[in-house]
Amino acid sequence: MRKENSSNAINEKALQEFCNASKTLALFSGRWKLSILFQLSERATNYTAFKIRMPDISDRTLSKQLNELSQDGLIWKEKDKASSVYGLTEKGLKLVPILVHLANFQL
């Protein structure tokens, strides 16, 4: 975890204020966020389904990534009796074409 007053954090914040592309990329930076967003682009998904489709992700990491995506306004969360269900918000849906282009990009 990076300190908020470190030079890296300060530089990142300045770059994001200057460059919208950098700010957008920061929204889904994180080891598992792209996979989570791709799954949600197909359909709303519950926590257990994420664990089945991404067996190598720890509970702590999955929870953290889902919370960050929710805080950034990209996903919504509804709790029912058995589990939590997640889906893309309107803002998250706007990212889907970008994610598709990223997936199709080849060097």
PDB file as gemmi writes it, atoms N, CA and C in Angstrom:
CRYST1    1.000    1.000    1.000  90.00  90.00  90.00 P 1                      
ATOM      1  N   MET A   1       0.841  -1.179   0.000  1.00  0.00           N  
ATOM      2  CA  MET A   1       0.000   0.000   0.000  1.00  0.00           C  
ATOM      3  C   MET A   1       0.884   1.239   0.000  1.00  0.00           C  
ATOM      4  N   ARG A   2       0.564   2.180  -0.837  1.00  0.00           N  
ATOM      5  CA  ARG A   2       1.358   3.381  -0.998  1.00  0.00           C  
ATOM      6  C   ARG A   2       0.860   4.472  -0.051  1.00  0.00           C  
ATOM      7  N   LYS A   3       1.798   5.222   0.510  1.00  0.00           N  
ATOM      8  CA  LYS A   3       1.440   6.354   1.358  1.00  0.00           C  
ATOM      9  C   LYS A   3       0.886   7.469   0.487  1.00  0.00           C  
ATOM     10  N   GLU A   4      -0.159   8.143   0.984  1.00  0.00           N  
ATOM     11  CA  GLU A   4      -0.798   9.195   0.206  1.00  0.00           C  
ATOM     12  C   GLU A   4       0.110  10.386  -0.055  1.00  0.00           C  
ATOM     13  N   ASN A   5       1.083  10.605   0.841  1.00  0.00           N  
ATOM     14  CA  ASN A   5       1.966  11.764   0.663  1.00  0.00           C  
ATOM     15  C   ASN A   5       3.305  11.403   0.025  1.00  0.00           C  
ATOM     16  N   SER A   6       3.415  10.168  -0.492  1.00  0.00           N  
ATOM     17  CA  SER A   6       4.654   9.780  -1.176  1.00  0.00           C  
ATOM     18  C   SER A   6       4.739  10.509  -2.516  1.00  0.00           C  
ATOM     19  N   SER A   7       5.943  10.641  -3.020  1.00  0.00           N  
ATOM     20  CA  SER A   7       6.110  11.340  -4.298  1.00  0.00           C  
ATOM     21  C   SER A   7       5.390  10.597  -5.425  1.00  0.00           C  
ATOM     22  N   ASN A   8       5.360   9.260  -5.386  1.00  0.00           N  
ATOM     23  CA  ASN A   8       4.637   8.500  -6.411  1.00  0.00           C  
ATOM     24  C   ASN A   8       3.148   8.806  -6.373  1.00  0.00           C  
ATOM     25  N   ALA A   9       2.576   8.845  -5.185  1.00  0.00           N  
ATOM     26  CA  ALA A   9       1.145   9.132  -5.056  1.00  0.00           C  
ATOM     27  C   ALA A   9       0.829  10.553  -5.499  1.00  0.00           C  
ATOM     28  N   ILE A  10       1.677  11.486  -5.135  1.00  0.00           N  
ATOM     29  CA  ILE A  10       1.478  12.882  -5.528  1.00  0.00           C  
ATOM     30  C   ILE A  10       1.568  13.028  -7.046  1.00  0.00           C  
ATOM     31  N   ASN A  11       2.570  12.382  -7.655  1.00  0.00           N  
ATOM     32  CA  ASN A  11       2.725  12.431  -9.115  1.00  0.00           C  
ATOM     33  C   ASN A  11       1.540  11.778  -9.827  1.00  0.00           C  
ATOM     34  N   GLU A  12       1.078  10.659  -9.304  1.00  0.00           N  
ATOM     35  CA  GLU A  12      -0.063   9.969  -9.915  1.00  0.00           C  
ATOM     36  C   GLU A  12      -1.309  10.859  -9.863  1.00  0.00           C  
ATOM     37  N   LYS A  13      -1.543  11.478  -8.731  1.00  0.00           N  
ATOM     38  CA  LYS A  13      -2.703  12.361  -8.591  1.00  0.00           C  
ATOM     39  C   LYS A  13      -2.609  13.539  -9.563  1.00  0.00           C  
ATOM     40  N   ALA A  14      -1.434  14.131  -9.673  1.00  0.00           N  
ATOM     41  CA  ALA A  14      -1.240  15.256 -10.599  1.00  0.00           C  
ATOM     42  C   ALA A  14      -1.488  14.815 -12.039  1.00  0.00           C  
ATOM     43  N   LEU A  15      -0.993  13.650 -12.406  1.00  0.00           N  
ATOM     44  CA  LEU A  15      -1.189  13.141 -13.761  1.00  0.00           C  
ATOM     45  C   LEU A  15      -2.660  12.899 -14.047  1.00  0.00           C  
ATOM     46  N   GLN A  16      -3.371  12.344 -13.074  1.00  0.00           N  
ATOM     47  CA  GLN A  16      -4.788  12.068 -13.263  1.00  0.00           C  
ATOM     48  C   GLN A  16      -5.614  13.347 -13.377  1.00  0.00           C  
ATOM     49  N   GLU A  17      -5.177  14.404 -12.712  1.00  0.00           N  
ATOM     50  CA  GLU A  17      -5.870  15.686 -12.837  1.00  0.00           C  
ATOM     51  C   GLU A  17      -5.624  16.301 -14.213  1.00  0.00           C  
ATOM     52  N   PHE A  18      -4.474  16.013 -14.786  1.00  0.00           N  
ATOM     53  CA  PHE A  18      -4.073  16.571 -16.079  1.00  0.00           C  
ATOM     54  C   PHE A  18      -4.597  15.749 -17.254  1.00  0.00           C  
ATOM     55  N   CYS A  19      -4.668  14.432 -17.081  1.00  0.00           N  
ATOM     56  CA  CYS A  19      -4.947  13.529 -18.196  1.00  0.00           C  
ATOM     57  C   CYS A  19      -6.134  12.613 -17.878  1.00  0.00           C  
ATOM     58  N   ASN A  20      -7.242  12.812 -18.590  1.00  0.00           N  
ATOM     59  CA  ASN A  20      -8.428  11.984 -18.365  1.00  0.00           C  
ATOM     60  C   ASN A  20      -8.185  10.511 -18.679  1.00  0.00           C  
ATOM     61  N   ALA A  21      -7.356  10.222 -19.667  1.00  0.00           N  
ATOM     62  CA  ALA A  21      -7.068   8.823 -20.005  1.00  0.00           C  
ATOM     63  C   ALA A  21      -6.382   8.123 -18.838  1.00  0.00           C  
ATOM     64  N   SER A  22      -5.457   8.814 -18.206  1.00  0.00           N  
ATOM     65  CA  SER A  22      -4.768   8.242 -17.054  1.00  0.00           C  
ATOM     66  C   SER A  22      -5.739   8.015 -15.904  1.00  0.00           C  
ATOM     67  N   LYS A  23      -6.630   8.951 -15.711  1.00  0.00           N  
ATOM     68  CA  LYS A  23      -7.640   8.824 -14.650  1.00  0.00           C  
ATOM     69  C   LYS A  23      -8.547   7.630 -14.922  1.00  0.00           C  
ATOM     70  N   THR A  24      -8.954   7.457 -16.175  1.00  0.00           N  
ATOM     71  CA  THR A  24      -9.815   6.331 -16.538  1.00  0.00           C  
ATOM     72  C   THR A  24      -9.094   5.004 -16.360  1.00  0.00           C  
ATOM     73  N   LEU A  25      -7.848   4.921 -16.804  1.00  0.00           N  
ATOM     74  CA  LEU A  25      -7.078   3.684 -16.640  1.00  0.00           C  
ATOM     75  C   LEU A  25      -6.907   3.328 -15.170  1.00  0.00           C  
ATOM     76  N   ALA A  26      -6.750   4.335 -14.325  1.00  0.00           N  
ATOM     77  CA  ALA A  26      -6.587   4.085 -12.894  1.00  0.00           C  
ATOM     78  C   ALA A  26      -7.838   3.451 -12.287  1.00  0.00           C  
ATOM     79  N   LEU A  27      -9.009   3.694 -12.883  1.00  0.00           N  
ATOM     80  CA  LEU A  27     -10.249   3.120 -12.361  1.00  0.00           C  
ATOM     81  C   LEU A  27     -10.232   1.597 -12.383  1.00  0.00           C  
ATOM     82  N   PHE A  28      -9.613   1.024 -13.409  1.00  0.00           N  
ATOM     83  CA  PHE A  28      -9.599  -0.443 -13.459  1.00  0.00           C  
ATOM     84  C   PHE A  28      -8.196  -1.028 -13.374  1.00  0.00           C  
ATOM     85  N   SER A  29      -7.277  -0.241 -12.814  1.00  0.00           N  
ATOM     86  CA  SER A  29      -5.973  -0.831 -12.521  1.00  0.00           C  
ATOM     87  C   SER A  29      -6.130  -1.707 -11.290  1.00  0.00           C  
ATOM     88  N   GLY A  30      -5.378  -2.720 -11.241  1.00  0.00           N  
ATOM     89  CA  GLY A  30      -5.519  -3.721 -10.182  1.00  0.00           C  
ATOM     90  C   GLY A  30      -5.525  -5.075 -10.849  1.00  0.00           C  
ATOM     91  N   ARG A  31      -4.953  -6.031 -10.202  1.00  0.00           N  
ATOM     92  CA  ARG A  31      -4.729  -7.328 -10.835  1.00  0.00           C  
ATOM     93  C   ARG A  31      -6.001  -7.988 -11.353  1.00  0.00           C  
ATOM     94  N   TRP A  32      -7.114  -7.852 -10.656  1.00  0.00           N  
ATOM     95  CA  TRP A  32      -8.312  -8.604 -11.007  1.00  0.00           C  
ATOM     96  C   TRP A  32      -9.456  -7.741 -11.539  1.00  0.00           C  
ATOM     97  N   LYS A  33      -9.321  -6.442 -11.514  1.00  0.00           N  
ATOM     98  CA  LYS A  33     -10.450  -5.584 -11.866  1.00  0.00           C  
ATOM     99  C   LYS A  33     -10.932  -5.783 -13.301  1.00  0.00           C  
ATOM    100  N   LEU A  34     -10.016  -5.959 -14.237  1.00  0.00           N  
ATOM    101  CA  LEU A  34     -10.446  -6.191 -15.625  1.00  0.00           C  
ATOM    102  C   LEU A  34     -11.263  -7.470 -15.744  1.00  0.00           C  
ATOM    103  N   SER A  35     -10.830  -8.526 -15.087  1.00  0.00           N  
ATOM    104  CA  SER A  35     -11.579  -9.790 -15.128  1.00  0.00           C  
ATOM    105  C   SER A  35     -12.954  -9.629 -14.507  1.00  0.00           C  
ATOM    106  N   ILE A  36     -13.018  -8.907 -13.409  1.00  0.00           N  
ATOM    107  CA  ILE A  36     -14.309  -8.659 -12.753  1.00  0.00           C  
ATOM    108  C   ILE A  36     -15.225  -7.879 -13.687  1.00  0.00           C  
ATOM    109  N   LEU A  37     -14.703  -6.814 -14.286  1.00  0.00           N  
ATOM    110  CA  LEU A  37     -15.521  -5.997 -15.183  1.00  0.00           C  
ATOM    111  C   LEU A  37     -15.980  -6.783 -16.408  1.00  0.00           C  
ATOM    112  N   PHE A  38     -15.110  -7.628 -16.969  1.00  0.00           N  
ATOM    113  CA  PHE A  38     -15.510  -8.449 -18.112  1.00  0.00           C  
ATOM    114  C   PHE A  38     -16.641  -9.396 -17.732  1.00  0.00           C  
ATOM    115  N   GLN A  39     -16.537 -10.017 -16.555  1.00  0.00           N  
ATOM    116  CA  GLN A  39     -17.607 -10.914 -16.126  1.00  0.00           C  
ATOM    117  C   GLN A  39     -18.921 -10.164 -15.962  1.00  0.00           C  
ATOM    118  N   LEU A  40     -18.840  -8.971 -15.398  1.00  0.00           N  
ATOM    119  CA  LEU A  40     -20.048  -8.186 -15.189  1.00  0.00           C  
ATOM    120  C   LEU A  40     -20.600  -7.623 -16.496  1.00  0.00           C  
ATOM    121  N   SER A  41     -19.762  -7.508 -17.527  1.00  0.00           N  
ATOM    122  CA  SER A  41     -20.263  -7.026 -18.817  1.00  0.00           C  
ATOM    123  C   SER A  41     -21.180  -8.069 -19.461  1.00  0.00           C  
ATOM    124  N   GLU A  42     -21.041  -9.320 -19.046  1.00  0.00           N  
ATOM    125  CA  GLU A  42     -21.879 -10.391 -19.576  1.00  0.00           C  
ATOM    126  C   GLU A  42     -23.197 -10.500 -18.828  1.00  0.00           C  
ATOM    127  N   ARG A  43     -23.145 -10.316 -17.484  1.00  0.00           N  
ATOM    128  CA  ARG A  43     -24.357 -10.423 -16.661  1.00  0.00           C  
ATOM    129  C   ARG A  43     -24.017 -10.074 -15.213  1.00  0.00           C  
ATOM    130  N   ALA A  44     -25.041  -9.732 -14.447  1.00  0.00           N  
ATOM    131  CA  ALA A  44     -24.859  -9.524 -13.017  1.00  0.00           C  
ATOM    132  C   ALA A  44     -24.402 -10.846 -12.408  1.00  0.00           C  
ATOM    133  N   THR A  45     -23.548 -10.752 -11.418  1.00  0.00           N  
ATOM    134  CA  THR A  45     -22.885 -11.943 -10.875  1.00  0.00           C  
ATOM    135  C   THR A  45     -22.848 -11.876  -9.360  1.00  0.00           C  
ATOM    136  N   ASN A  46     -23.005 -13.027  -8.725  1.00  0.00           N  
ATOM    137  CA  ASN A  46     -22.879 -13.038  -7.271  1.00  0.00           C  
ATOM    138  C   ASN A  46     -21.451 -13.406  -6.863  1.00  0.00           C  
ATOM    139  N   TYR A  47     -21.169 -13.212  -5.597  1.00  0.00           N  
ATOM    140  CA  TYR A  47     -19.829 -13.399  -5.064  1.00  0.00           C  
ATOM    141  C   TYR A  47     -19.326 -14.825  -5.326  1.00  0.00           C  
ATOM    142  N   THR A  48     -20.171 -15.808  -5.105  1.00  0.00           N  
ATOM    143  CA  THR A  48     -19.781 -17.209  -5.291  1.00  0.00           C  
ATOM    144  C   THR A  48     -19.395 -17.493  -6.741  1.00  0.00           C  
ATOM    145  N   ALA A  49     -20.112 -16.902  -7.682  1.00  0.00           N  
ATOM    146  CA  ALA A  49     -19.792 -17.112  -9.099  1.00  0.00           C  
ATOM    147  C   ALA A  49     -18.428 -16.530  -9.444  1.00  0.00           C  
ATOM    148  N   PHE A  50     -18.086 -15.381  -8.839  1.00  0.00           N  
ATOM    149  CA  PHE A  50     -16.744 -14.833  -9.047  1.00  0.00           C  
ATOM    150  C   PHE A  50     -15.695 -15.826  -8.578  1.00  0.00           C  
ATOM    151  N   LYS A  51     -15.906 -16.400  -7.413  1.00  0.00           N  
ATOM    152  CA  LYS A  51     -14.927 -17.336  -6.852  1.00  0.00           C  
ATOM    153  C   LYS A  51     -14.792 -18.589  -7.718  1.00  0.00           C  
ATOM    154  N   ILE A  52     -15.871 -19.030  -8.317  1.00  0.00           N  
ATOM    155  CA  ILE A  52     -15.812 -20.207  -9.188  1.00  0.00           C  
ATOM    156  C   ILE A  52     -15.049 -19.884 -10.468  1.00  0.00           C  
ATOM    157  N   ARG A  53     -15.315 -18.713 -11.042  1.00  0.00           N  
ATOM    158  CA  ARG A  53     -14.676 -18.338 -12.314  1.00  0.00           C  
ATOM    159  C   ARG A  53     -13.249 -17.836 -12.138  1.00  0.00           C  
ATOM    160  N   MET A  54     -12.910 -17.392 -10.924  1.00  0.00           N  
ATOM    161  CA  MET A  54     -11.554 -16.899 -10.637  1.00  0.00           C  
ATOM    162  C   MET A  54     -11.060 -17.582  -9.356  1.00  0.00           C  
ATOM    163  N   PRO A  55     -10.761 -18.865  -9.423  1.00  0.00           N  
ATOM    164  CA  PRO A  55     -10.425 -19.610  -8.212  1.00  0.00           C  
ATOM    165  C   PRO A  55      -9.126 -19.166  -7.528  1.00  0.00           C  
ATOM    166  N   ASP A  56      -8.259 -18.488  -8.245  1.00  0.00           N  
ATOM    167  CA  ASP A  56      -6.979 -18.086  -7.658  1.00  0.00           C  
ATOM    168  C   ASP A  56      -7.037 -16.779  -6.881  1.00  0.00           C  
ATOM    169  N   ILE A  57      -8.158 -16.072  -6.927  1.00  0.00           N  
ATOM    170  CA  ILE A  57      -8.264 -14.813  -6.197  1.00  0.00           C  
ATOM    171  C   ILE A  57      -8.659 -15.097  -4.745  1.00  0.00           C  
ATOM    172  N   SER A  58      -8.002 -14.419  -3.821  1.00  0.00           N  
ATOM    173  CA  SER A  58      -8.332 -14.610  -2.405  1.00  0.00           C  
ATOM    174  C   SER A  58      -9.622 -13.861  -2.074  1.00  0.00           C  
ATOM    175  N   ASP A  59     -10.288 -14.284  -1.028  1.00  0.00           N  
ATOM    176  CA  ASP A  59     -11.507 -13.599  -0.592  1.00  0.00           C  
ATOM    177  C   ASP A  59     -11.226 -12.134  -0.283  1.00  0.00           C  
ATOM    178  N   ARG A  60     -10.118 -11.888   0.377  1.00  0.00           N  
ATOM    179  CA  ARG A  60      -9.758 -10.521   0.759  1.00  0.00           C  
ATOM    180  C   ARG A  60      -9.567  -9.639  -0.484  1.00  0.00           C  
ATOM    181  N   THR A  61      -8.843 -10.165  -1.472  1.00  0.00           N  
ATOM    182  CA  THR A  61      -8.587  -9.399  -2.679  1.00  0.00           C  
ATOM    183  C   THR A  61      -9.865  -9.166  -3.471  1.00  0.00           C  
ATOM    184  N   LEU A  62     -10.696 -10.188  -3.613  1.00  0.00           N  
ATOM    185  CA  LEU A  62     -11.954 -10.034  -4.339  1.00  0.00           C  
ATOM    186  C   LEU A  62     -12.827  -8.982  -3.670  1.00  0.00           C  
ATOM    187  N   SER A  63     -12.959  -9.058  -2.365  1.00  0.00           N  
ATOM    188  CA  SER A  63     -13.762  -8.078  -1.632  1.00  0.00           C  
ATOM    189  C   SER A  63     -13.215  -6.671  -1.818  1.00  0.00           C  
ATOM    190  N   LYS A  64     -11.897  -6.545  -1.734  1.00  0.00           N  
ATOM    191  CA  LYS A  64     -11.267  -5.232  -1.882  1.00  0.00           C  
ATOM    192  C   LYS A  64     -11.499  -4.665  -3.281  1.00  0.00           C  
ATOM    193  N   GLN A  65     -11.299  -5.485  -4.304  1.00  0.00           N  
ATOM    194  CA  GLN A  65     -11.471  -5.026  -5.677  1.00  0.00           C  
ATOM    195  C   GLN A  65     -12.926  -4.650  -5.951  1.00  0.00           C  
ATOM    196  N   LEU A  66     -13.869  -5.453  -5.455  1.00  0.00           N  
ATOM    197  CA  LEU A  66     -15.285  -5.144  -5.628  1.00  0.00           C  
ATOM    198  C   LEU A  66     -15.648  -3.842  -4.920  1.00  0.00           C  
ATOM    199  N   ASN A  67     -15.141  -3.652  -3.711  1.00  0.00           N  
ATOM    200  CA  ASN A  67     -15.418  -2.413  -2.974  1.00  0.00           C  
ATOM    201  C   ASN A  67     -14.851  -1.201  -3.697  1.00  0.00           C  
ATOM    202  N   GLU A  68     -13.635  -1.310  -4.240  1.00  0.00           N  
ATOM    203  CA  GLU A  68     -13.033  -0.189  -4.965  1.00  0.00           C  
ATOM    204  C   GLU A  68     -13.822   0.142  -6.227  1.00  0.00           C  
ATOM    205  N   LEU A  69     -14.243  -0.884  -6.954  1.00  0.00           N  
ATOM    206  CA  LEU A  69     -15.040  -0.651  -8.162  1.00  0.00           C  
ATOM    207  C   LEU A  69     -16.380  -0.011  -7.816  1.00  0.00           C  
ATOM    208  N   SER A  70     -16.943  -0.408  -6.687  1.00  0.00           N  
ATOM    209  CA  SER A  70     -18.194   0.182  -6.226  1.00  0.00           C  
ATOM    210  C   SER A  70     -17.998   1.639  -5.810  1.00  0.00           C  
ATOM    211  N   GLN A  71     -16.931   1.900  -5.081  1.00  0.00           N  
ATOM    212  CA  GLN A  71     -16.638   3.274  -4.646  1.00  0.00           C  
ATOM    213  C   GLN A  71     -16.382   4.187  -5.842  1.00  0.00           C  
ATOM    214  N   ASP A  72     -15.815   3.643  -6.901  1.00  0.00           N  
ATOM    215  CA  ASP A  72     -15.543   4.426  -8.106  1.00  0.00           C  
ATOM    216  C   ASP A  72     -16.780   4.580  -8.990  1.00  0.00           C  
ATOM    217  N   GLY A  73     -17.884   3.961  -8.581  1.00  0.00           N  
ATOM    218  CA  GLY A  73     -19.136   4.102  -9.309  1.00  0.00           C  
ATOM    219  C   GLY A  73     -19.250   3.249 -10.552  1.00  0.00           C  
ATOM    220  N   LEU A  74     -18.403   2.226 -10.674  1.00  0.00           N  
ATOM    221  CA  LEU A  74     -18.434   1.367 -11.861  1.00  0.00           C  
ATOM    222  C   LEU A  74     -19.371   0.177 -11.698  1.00  0.00           C  
ATOM    223  N   ILE A  75     -19.594  -0.254 -10.460  1.00  0.00           N  
ATOM    224  CA  ILE A  75     -20.480  -1.393 -10.216  1.00  0.00           C  
ATOM    225  C   ILE A  75     -21.457  -1.066  -9.094  1.00  0.00           C  
ATOM    226  N   TRP A  76     -22.560  -1.787  -9.087  1.00  0.00           N  
ATOM    227  CA  TRP A  76     -23.523  -1.693  -7.996  1.00  0.00           C  
ATOM    228  C   TRP A  76     -23.522  -3.017  -7.239  1.00  0.00           C  
ATOM    229  N   LYS A  77     -24.061  -2.983  -6.036  1.00  0.00           N  
ATOM    230  CA  LYS A  77     -24.114  -4.175  -5.191  1.00  0.00           C  
ATOM    231  C   LYS A  77     -25.485  -4.240  -4.536  1.00  0.00           C  
ATOM    232  N   GLU A  78     -26.107  -5.408  -4.616  1.00  0.00           N  
ATOM    233  CA  GLU A  78     -27.364  -5.667  -3.921  1.00  0.00           C  
ATOM    234  C   GLU A  78     -27.174  -6.897  -3.065  1.00  0.00           C  
ATOM    235  N   LYS A  79     -27.627  -6.814  -1.840  1.00  0.00           N  
ATOM    236  CA  LYS A  79     -27.552  -7.968  -0.947  1.00  0.00           C  
ATOM    237  C   LYS A  79     -28.895  -8.670  -0.933  1.00  0.00           C  
ATOM    238  N   ASP A  80     -28.843  -9.993  -1.060  1.00  0.00           N  
ATOM    239  CA  ASP A  80     -30.040 -10.776  -0.831  1.00  0.00           C  
ATOM    240  C   ASP A  80     -29.753 -11.710   0.340  1.00  0.00           C  
ATOM    241  N   LYS A  81     -30.640 -12.620   0.619  1.00  0.00           N  
ATOM    242  CA  LYS A  81     -30.482 -13.474   1.799  1.00  0.00           C  
ATOM    243  C   LYS A  81     -29.238 -14.348   1.741  1.00  0.00           C  
ATOM    244  N   ALA A  82     -28.898 -14.842   0.564  1.00  0.00           N  
ATOM    245  CA  ALA A  82     -27.807 -15.812   0.450  1.00  0.00           C  
ATOM    246  C   ALA A  82     -26.464 -15.180   0.090  1.00  0.00           C  
ATOM    247  N   SER A  83     -26.482 -14.118  -0.696  1.00  0.00           N  
ATOM    248  CA  SER A  83     -25.228 -13.605  -1.235  1.00  0.00           C  
ATOM    249  C   SER A  83     -25.401 -12.156  -1.675  1.00  0.00           C  
ATOM    250  N   SER A  84     -24.314 -11.572  -2.117  1.00  0.00           N  
ATOM    251  CA  SER A  84     -24.358 -10.246  -2.727  1.00  0.00           C  
ATOM    252  C   SER A  84     -24.281 -10.415  -4.236  1.00  0.00           C  
ATOM    253  N   VAL A  85     -25.054  -9.617  -4.941  1.00  0.00           N  
ATOM    254  CA  VAL A  85     -25.067  -9.640  -6.404  1.00  0.00           C  
ATOM    255  C   VAL A  85     -24.501  -8.314  -6.884  1.00  0.00           C  
ATOM    256  N   TYR A  86     -23.654  -8.384  -7.915  1.00  0.00           N  
ATOM    257  CA  TYR A  86     -22.981  -7.213  -8.461  1.00  0.00           C  
ATOM    258  C   TYR A  86     -23.316  -7.061  -9.933  1.00  0.00           C  
ATOM    259  N   GLY A  87     -23.362  -5.817 -10.393  1.00  0.00           N  
ATOM    260  CA  GLY A  87     -23.596  -5.531 -11.799  1.00  0.00           C  
ATOM    261  C   GLY A  87     -22.957  -4.203 -12.163  1.00  0.00           C  
ATOM    262  N   LEU A  88     -22.935  -3.899 -13.440  1.00  0.00           N  
ATOM    263  CA  LEU A  88     -22.336  -2.654 -13.913  1.00  0.00           C  
ATOM    264  C   LEU A  88     -23.331  -1.510 -13.794  1.00  0.00           C  
ATOM    265  N   THR A  89     -22.850  -0.377 -13.333  1.00  0.00           N  
ATOM    266  CA  THR A  89     -23.636   0.853 -13.334  1.00  0.00           C  
ATOM    267  C   THR A  89     -23.621   1.430 -14.742  1.00  0.00           C  
ATOM    268  N   GLU A  90     -24.335   2.535 -14.934  1.00  0.00           N  
ATOM    269  CA  GLU A  90     -24.304   3.206 -16.232  1.00  0.00           C  
ATOM    270  C   GLU A  90     -22.879   3.625 -16.580  1.00  0.00           C  
ATOM    271  N   LYS A  91     -22.156   4.111 -15.594  1.00  0.00           N  
ATOM    272  CA  LYS A  91     -20.749   4.499 -15.798  1.00  0.00           C  
ATOM    273  C   LYS A  91     -19.913   3.275 -16.182  1.00  0.00           C  
ATOM    274  N   GLY A  92     -20.142   2.154 -15.522  1.00  0.00           N  
ATOM    275  CA  GLY A  92     -19.421   0.928 -15.840  1.00  0.00           C  
ATOM    276  C   GLY A  92     -19.742   0.418 -17.230  1.00  0.00           C  
ATOM    277  N   LEU A  93     -21.007   0.546 -17.630  1.00  0.00           N  
ATOM    278  CA  LEU A  93     -21.404   0.109 -18.969  1.00  0.00           C  
ATOM    279  C   LEU A  93     -20.695   0.914 -20.054  1.00  0.00           C  
ATOM    280  N   LYS A  94     -20.386   2.176 -19.774  1.00  0.00           N  
ATOM    281  CA  LYS A  94     -19.672   3.007 -20.752  1.00  0.00           C  
ATOM    282  C   LYS A  94     -18.250   2.496 -20.992  1.00  0.00           C  
ATOM    283  N   LEU A  95     -17.704   1.746 -20.035  1.00  0.00           N  
ATOM    284  CA  LEU A  95     -16.357   1.197 -20.186  1.00  0.00           C  
ATOM    285  C   LEU A  95     -16.310  -0.057 -21.059  1.00  0.00           C  
ATOM    286  N   VAL A  96     -17.436  -0.721 -21.248  1.00  0.00           N  
ATOM    287  CA  VAL A  96     -17.445  -2.005 -21.955  1.00  0.00           C  
ATOM    288  C   VAL A  96     -16.811  -1.913 -23.345  1.00  0.00           C  
ATOM    289  N   PRO A  97     -17.165  -0.932 -24.177  1.00  0.00           N  
ATOM    290  CA  PRO A  97     -16.497  -0.870 -25.498  1.00  0.00           C  
ATOM    291  C   PRO A  97     -14.979  -0.692 -25.383  1.00  0.00           C  
ATOM    292  N   ILE A  98     -14.546   0.055 -24.393  1.00  0.00           N  
ATOM    293  CA  ILE A  98     -13.104   0.246 -24.185  1.00  0.00           C  
ATOM    294  C   ILE A  98     -12.460  -1.081 -23.790  1.00  0.00           C  
ATOM    295  N   LEU A  99     -13.122  -1.821 -22.914  1.00  0.00           N  
ATOM    296  CA  LEU A  99     -12.593  -3.121 -22.481  1.00  0.00           C  
ATOM    297  C   LEU A  99     -12.512  -4.087 -23.659  1.00  0.00           C  
ATOM    298  N   VAL A 100     -13.506  -4.061 -24.524  1.00  0.00           N  
ATOM    299  CA  VAL A 100     -13.502  -4.932 -25.702  1.00  0.00           C  
ATOM    300  C   VAL A 100     -12.324  -4.575 -26.605  1.00  0.00           C  
ATOM    301  N   HIS A 101     -12.094  -3.282 -26.811  1.00  0.00           N  
ATOM    302  CA  HIS A 101     -10.942  -2.861 -27.628  1.00  0.00           C  
ATOM    303  C   HIS A 101      -9.622  -3.297 -26.988  1.00  0.00           C  
ATOM    304  N   LEU A 102      -9.526  -3.185 -25.674  1.00  0.00           N  
ATOM    305  CA  LEU A 102      -8.311  -3.637 -24.973  1.00  0.00           C  
ATOM    306  C   LEU A 102      -8.111  -5.133 -25.178  1.00  0.00           C  
ATOM    307  N   ALA A 103      -9.194  -5.888 -25.084  1.00  0.00           N  
ATOM    308  CA  ALA A 103      -9.100  -7.343 -25.238  1.00  0.00           C  
ATOM    309  C   ALA A 103      -8.671  -7.733 -26.640  1.00  0.00           C  
ATOM    310  N   ASN A 104      -9.063  -6.935 -27.629  1.00  0.00           N  
ATOM    311  CA  ASN A 104      -8.746  -7.248 -29.015  1.00  0.00           C  
ATOM    312  C   ASN A 104      -7.408  -6.684 -29.480  1.00  0.00           C  
ATOM    313  N   PHE A 105      -6.788  -5.858 -28.652  1.00  0.00           N  
ATOM    314  CA  PHE A 105      -5.535  -5.237 -29.022  1.00  0.00           C  
ATOM    315  C   PHE A 105      -4.415  -6.276 -29.026  1.00  0.00           C  
ATOM    316  N   GLN A 106      -3.617  -6.255 -30.062  1.00  0.00           N  
ATOM    317  CA  GLN A 106      -2.467  -7.154 -30.151  1.00  0.00           C  
ATOM    318  C   GLN A 106      -1.245  -6.358 -30.546  1.00  0.00           C  
ATOM    319  N   LEU A 107      -0.143  -6.658 -29.913  1.00  0.00           N  
ATOM    320  CA  LEU A 107       1.119  -5.984 -30.250  1.00  0.00           C  
ATOM    321  C   LEU A 107       1.714  -6.557 -31.509  1.00  0.00           C  
TER     322      LEU A 107                                                      
END                                                                             
